[in-house]
Amino acid sequence: MDFGNDWMNAKHSTGTTIMAVEFKDGVIIGADSRTSTGTYVANRVTDKLTKVTDHIYCCRSGSAADTQAIAGIVAYSLNYHENQTGEEPLVAEAAAEFKKYCYNYRDELVAGIIVAGWDKTAGGQVFSIPLGGLCVREKVTIGGSGSSYVYGFVKEYFKENMSKEEGVEFVKKTVFHAMHHDGSSGGVCRIGIITKEGVERRVFFAPHDGVNISEAQQPIPMATSA
C-alpha cells in the first residue's frame, strides 16, 4: 500500500482554531491560518476570517470548500437584502442565513461557523453554528479541532465587558495555546476587531518555543476597512 500520495486525494480542511468574543464596543474574532490536505499543510497563511458585510464576519472551520461556498452564498444574499431595503443586515439575520444552509444540508456539508459582527440594533453579537446547524448566541465561543485544548483556558480568563486591548490579548493567547497543542492548527494568529466604525485587522506571529505567550511579537500593521 502506498502511503506517500494520500494528500493527492484528501480534501482541503481548515482543521483549525477559531473563536469570537463580545467586548464593550463590539466583537473580536480570531483564528489560526493553517489549511491541511490529509497530513500535509496545504496553506500556512489562510485567512479564515471571511467578510460577509462591512460589519459582519464569519470564522470558518471544517471543509474549506464547504465553508467558502456557504460564506459566498450568504454574502450574496445579504448584499441583495441591503440593496433592496437600504438597511444594513442585522447580525442575527446573517446567523439565521448561515444556520439555514448548515442545517438543511447537514448530511452533505462539513461546516462549523462562527458569525460575529456589530449592528445598530443590538451592538456586538456572536453566534455559534457548529456541525449539525444549531445556532446559539454566546458571549464567547470557540470552534475547530484546537478548541478542545482551550476550553479550560477560556472559562478561566474570559470576563464580560473587556476593553479592546484586553479582548485582543485574550483572543491572541487562546489561539496561540491551541496552536501549540493541536497539530491541525498553526501559522499566524489573525484577529479582527468589529465595531460601529468598521473592522480593524491584526496579524500576530506565534511565539517560539520557550517564549512566554504574553511576549509574542507585535502585530503586523494592516489596513483598516470602514
Short mmCIF file of C-alpha atoms in Angstrom, two decimals:
data_model
loop_
_atom_site.label_atom_id
_atom_site.label_comp_id
_atom_site.label_asym_id
_atom_site.label_seq_id
_atom_site.Cartn_x
_atom_site.Cartn_y
_atom_site.Cartn_z
CA MET A 1 0.00 0.00 0.00
CA ASP A 2 1.31 3.41 -0.96
CA PHE A 3 1.03 5.97 1.83
CA GLY A 4 3.07 8.61 0.03
CA ASN A 5 0.32 10.19 -2.05
CA ASP A 6 -2.62 10.30 0.36
CA TRP A 7 -2.62 14.10 0.17
CA MET A 8 -3.47 13.99 -3.53
CA ASN A 9 -6.95 12.59 -2.82
CA ALA A 10 -7.60 14.22 0.54
CA LYS A 11 -10.00 17.13 0.90
CA HIS A 12 -8.74 20.56 1.90
CA SER A 13 -9.64 21.05 5.55
CA THR A 14 -9.50 24.05 7.83
CA GLY A 15 -8.95 21.75 10.85
CA THR A 16 -8.37 24.73 12.91
CA THR A 17 -8.85 27.05 15.84
CA ILE A 18 -11.46 29.80 15.59
CA MET A 19 -13.04 31.98 18.24
CA ALA A 20 -15.06 35.14 18.85
CA VAL A 21 -15.77 37.22 21.93
CA GLU A 22 -18.03 40.15 22.70
CA PHE A 23 -16.39 43.19 24.32
CA LYS A 24 -17.78 46.52 25.42
CA ASP A 25 -17.59 48.21 21.98
CA GLY A 26 -18.22 45.27 19.64
CA VAL A 27 -16.72 41.87 18.94
CA ILE A 28 -13.25 40.40 18.40
CA ILE A 29 -12.71 37.39 16.16
CA GLY A 30 -9.57 35.30 15.84
CA ALA A 31 -8.22 32.25 14.03
CA ASP A 32 -5.06 30.40 13.15
CA SER A 33 -4.03 30.18 9.48
CA ARG A 34 -3.25 26.53 8.72
CA THR A 35 -5.09 24.62 5.98
CA SER A 36 -4.27 20.92 5.69
CA THR A 37 -4.72 18.32 2.97
CA GLY A 38 -4.64 14.99 4.77
CA THR A 39 -1.43 15.08 6.83
CA TYR A 40 0.16 17.82 4.71
CA VAL A 41 -0.03 21.57 5.24
CA ALA A 42 -1.57 22.98 2.05
CA ASN A 43 -1.53 26.62 3.11
CA ARG A 44 0.09 28.12 6.20
CA VAL A 45 -1.30 31.66 5.83
CA THR A 46 -5.00 31.04 5.11
CA ASP A 47 -7.41 33.82 6.09
CA LYS A 48 -10.26 32.08 7.94
CA LEU A 49 -11.89 35.38 8.90
CA THR A 50 -14.27 35.91 6.00
CA LYS A 51 -16.09 39.15 5.27
CA VAL A 52 -19.87 38.83 4.91
CA THR A 53 -20.83 42.52 5.11
CA ASP A 54 -18.97 45.66 6.19
CA HIS A 55 -19.84 44.92 9.85
CA ILE A 56 -20.32 41.14 9.86
CA TYR A 57 -17.65 38.46 9.51
CA CYS A 58 -17.61 34.70 9.87
CA CYS A 59 -14.92 32.31 11.10
CA ARG A 60 -14.73 29.04 9.18
CA SER A 61 -13.84 25.50 10.28
CA GLY A 62 -14.37 22.14 8.62
CA SER A 63 -14.18 21.60 4.87
CA ALA A 64 -12.58 24.61 3.19
CA ALA A 65 -14.71 24.14 0.08
CA ASP A 66 -17.98 23.82 2.03
CA THR A 67 -17.38 26.83 4.27
CA GLN A 68 -16.21 29.05 1.39
CA ALA A 69 -19.32 28.13 -0.60
CA ILE A 70 -21.70 28.87 2.28
CA ALA A 71 -19.99 32.17 3.09
CA GLY A 72 -20.21 33.27 -0.54
CA ILE A 73 -23.91 32.39 -0.81
CA VAL A 74 -24.79 34.18 2.44
CA ALA A 75 -22.74 37.26 1.50
CA TYR A 76 -24.60 37.47 -1.83
CA SER A 77 -27.97 37.07 -0.10
CA LEU A 78 -27.27 39.78 2.48
CA ASN A 79 -25.91 42.15 -0.15
CA TYR A 80 -29.14 41.68 -2.14
CA HIS A 81 -31.14 42.32 1.04
CA GLU A 82 -29.23 45.55 1.69
CA ASN A 83 -29.72 46.75 -1.88
CA GLN A 84 -33.45 46.10 -1.72
CA THR A 85 -34.14 47.57 1.72
CA GLY A 86 -31.45 50.25 2.01
CA GLU A 87 -30.64 48.92 5.50
CA GLU A 88 -27.56 47.04 6.67
CA PRO A 89 -28.40 43.42 7.62
CA LEU A 90 -28.57 42.52 11.31
CA VAL A 91 -26.05 40.07 12.75
CA ALA A 92 -28.93 37.80 13.79
CA GLU A 93 -30.19 37.76 10.19
CA ALA A 94 -26.76 36.73 8.95
CA ALA A 95 -26.60 33.98 11.56
CA ALA A 96 -30.05 32.74 10.51
CA GLU A 97 -28.91 32.54 6.88
CA PHE A 98 -25.84 30.51 7.83
CA LYS A 99 -27.97 28.26 10.04
CA LYS A 100 -30.39 27.60 7.18
CA TYR A 101 -27.71 26.16 4.92
CA CYS A 102 -25.75 24.38 7.66
CA TYR A 103 -28.92 22.69 8.95
CA ASN A 104 -30.67 21.91 5.66
CA TYR A 105 -27.51 20.36 4.22
CA ARG A 106 -26.11 18.97 7.45
CA ASP A 107 -25.66 15.49 5.93
CA GLU A 108 -23.69 16.79 2.95
CA LEU A 109 -21.61 19.61 4.46
CA VAL A 110 -18.78 19.66 6.98
CA ALA A 111 -19.00 23.22 8.24
CA GLY A 112 -18.61 24.80 11.66
CA ILE A 113 -19.22 28.54 11.52
CA ILE A 114 -18.93 31.43 13.98
CA VAL A 115 -20.83 34.56 12.92
CA ALA A 116 -19.84 37.80 14.61
CA GLY A 117 -20.47 41.45 13.97
CA TRP A 118 -21.98 44.74 15.03
CA ASP A 119 -25.32 46.34 14.19
CA LYS A 120 -27.15 49.42 15.42
CA THR A 121 -29.96 47.36 16.94
CA ALA A 122 -28.08 45.07 19.32
CA GLY A 123 -24.42 46.14 19.15
CA GLY A 124 -21.74 43.46 19.10
CA GLN A 125 -23.01 39.88 18.84
CA VAL A 126 -21.51 36.42 18.48
CA PHE A 127 -23.40 33.39 17.15
CA SER A 128 -22.05 29.83 17.11
CA ILE A 129 -23.21 27.39 14.40
CA PRO A 130 -21.43 24.05 14.95
CA LEU A 131 -21.75 20.88 12.85
CA GLY A 132 -25.43 19.99 12.52
CA GLY A 133 -26.79 23.51 12.18
CA LEU A 134 -27.58 24.56 15.76
CA CYS A 135 -27.45 28.34 16.17
CA VAL A 136 -26.96 29.96 19.57
CA ARG A 137 -25.78 33.39 20.70
CA GLU A 138 -22.87 33.37 23.14
CA LYS A 139 -20.65 35.97 24.78
CA VAL A 140 -17.60 33.92 23.86
CA THR A 141 -17.29 30.85 21.67
CA ILE A 142 -14.54 28.67 20.25
CA GLY A 143 -14.50 26.08 17.47
CA GLY A 144 -12.37 23.79 15.37
CA SER A 145 -10.02 20.98 16.34
CA GLY A 146 -7.87 23.25 18.50
CA SER A 147 -10.80 24.29 20.69
CA SER A 148 -10.64 21.02 22.64
CA TYR A 149 -7.39 22.15 24.24
CA VAL A 150 -8.51 25.59 25.42
CA TYR A 151 -11.99 25.26 26.95
CA GLY A 152 -10.48 25.47 30.44
CA PHE A 153 -8.36 28.48 29.49
CA VAL A 154 -11.38 30.32 28.08
CA LYS A 155 -13.52 29.54 31.13
CA GLU A 156 -10.79 30.73 33.47
CA TYR A 157 -9.82 34.01 31.78
CA PHE A 158 -12.92 35.27 29.98
CA LYS A 159 -14.64 38.25 31.55
CA GLU A 160 -17.50 40.39 30.33
CA ASN A 161 -17.12 43.97 29.05
CA MET A 162 -13.40 43.75 28.36
CA SER A 163 -11.64 46.68 26.75
CA LYS A 164 -10.46 46.32 23.15
CA GLU A 165 -6.85 45.58 24.06
CA GLU A 166 -7.87 43.16 26.83
CA GLY A 167 -10.03 41.32 24.30
CA VAL A 168 -7.26 41.20 21.70
CA GLU A 169 -4.81 39.81 24.26
CA PHE A 170 -7.36 37.20 25.39
CA VAL A 171 -8.09 36.02 21.85
CA LYS A 172 -4.40 36.01 20.89
CA LYS A 173 -3.37 33.92 23.90
CA THR A 174 -6.24 31.47 23.40
CA VAL A 175 -5.38 30.87 19.74
CA PHE A 176 -1.66 30.51 20.49
CA HIS A 177 -2.34 27.95 23.23
CA ALA A 178 -4.50 25.93 20.82
CA MET A 179 -1.88 26.18 18.07
CA HIS A 180 0.78 24.87 20.45
CA HIS A 181 -1.17 21.71 21.32
CA ASP A 182 -3.13 21.00 18.12
CA GLY A 183 -1.30 19.63 15.09
CA SER A 184 -4.04 20.83 12.74
CA SER A 185 -3.70 24.45 13.90
CA GLY A 186 -0.72 26.65 13.14
CA GLY A 187 0.71 29.53 11.15
CA VAL A 188 -0.15 33.00 12.37
CA CYS A 189 -2.97 34.37 14.51
CA ARG A 190 -5.33 36.62 12.56
CA ILE A 191 -7.59 38.93 14.56
CA GLY A 192 -10.48 41.16 13.54
CA ILE A 193 -11.97 43.88 15.74
CA ILE A 194 -15.50 44.79 14.65
CA THR A 195 -17.17 47.95 16.00
CA LYS A 196 -19.54 50.58 14.66
CA GLU A 197 -16.54 52.25 12.96
CA GLY A 198 -15.83 49.15 10.87
CA VAL A 199 -13.23 46.39 11.01
CA GLU A 200 -9.62 46.58 12.20
CA ARG A 201 -7.40 43.66 11.23
CA ARG A 202 -4.25 42.50 13.01
CA VAL A 203 -1.84 39.59 12.50
CA PHE A 204 0.42 38.09 15.19
CA PHE A 205 3.32 35.69 14.76
CA ALA A 206 3.31 32.68 17.08
CA PRO A 207 5.92 32.82 19.87
CA HIS A 208 8.91 30.50 19.60
CA ASP A 209 9.25 27.54 21.95
CA GLY A 210 10.38 28.72 25.34
CA VAL A 211 8.97 32.22 24.85
CA ASN A 212 6.07 33.25 27.05
CA ILE A 213 2.91 33.78 25.01
CA SER A 214 2.47 37.22 26.55
CA GLU A 215 5.81 38.16 24.98
CA ALA A 216 4.72 37.27 21.43
CA GLN A 217 5.72 39.59 18.65
CA GLN A 218 3.81 42.78 17.99
CA PRO A 219 1.13 42.68 15.29
CA ILE A 220 1.85 43.29 11.63
CA PRO A 221 0.18 46.60 10.64
CA MET A 222 -2.76 46.09 8.30
CA ALA A 223 -5.17 48.44 6.59
CA THR A 224 -8.43 49.19 8.38
CA SER A 225 -11.61 48.87 6.36
CA ALA A 226 -14.51 51.18 7.03
#
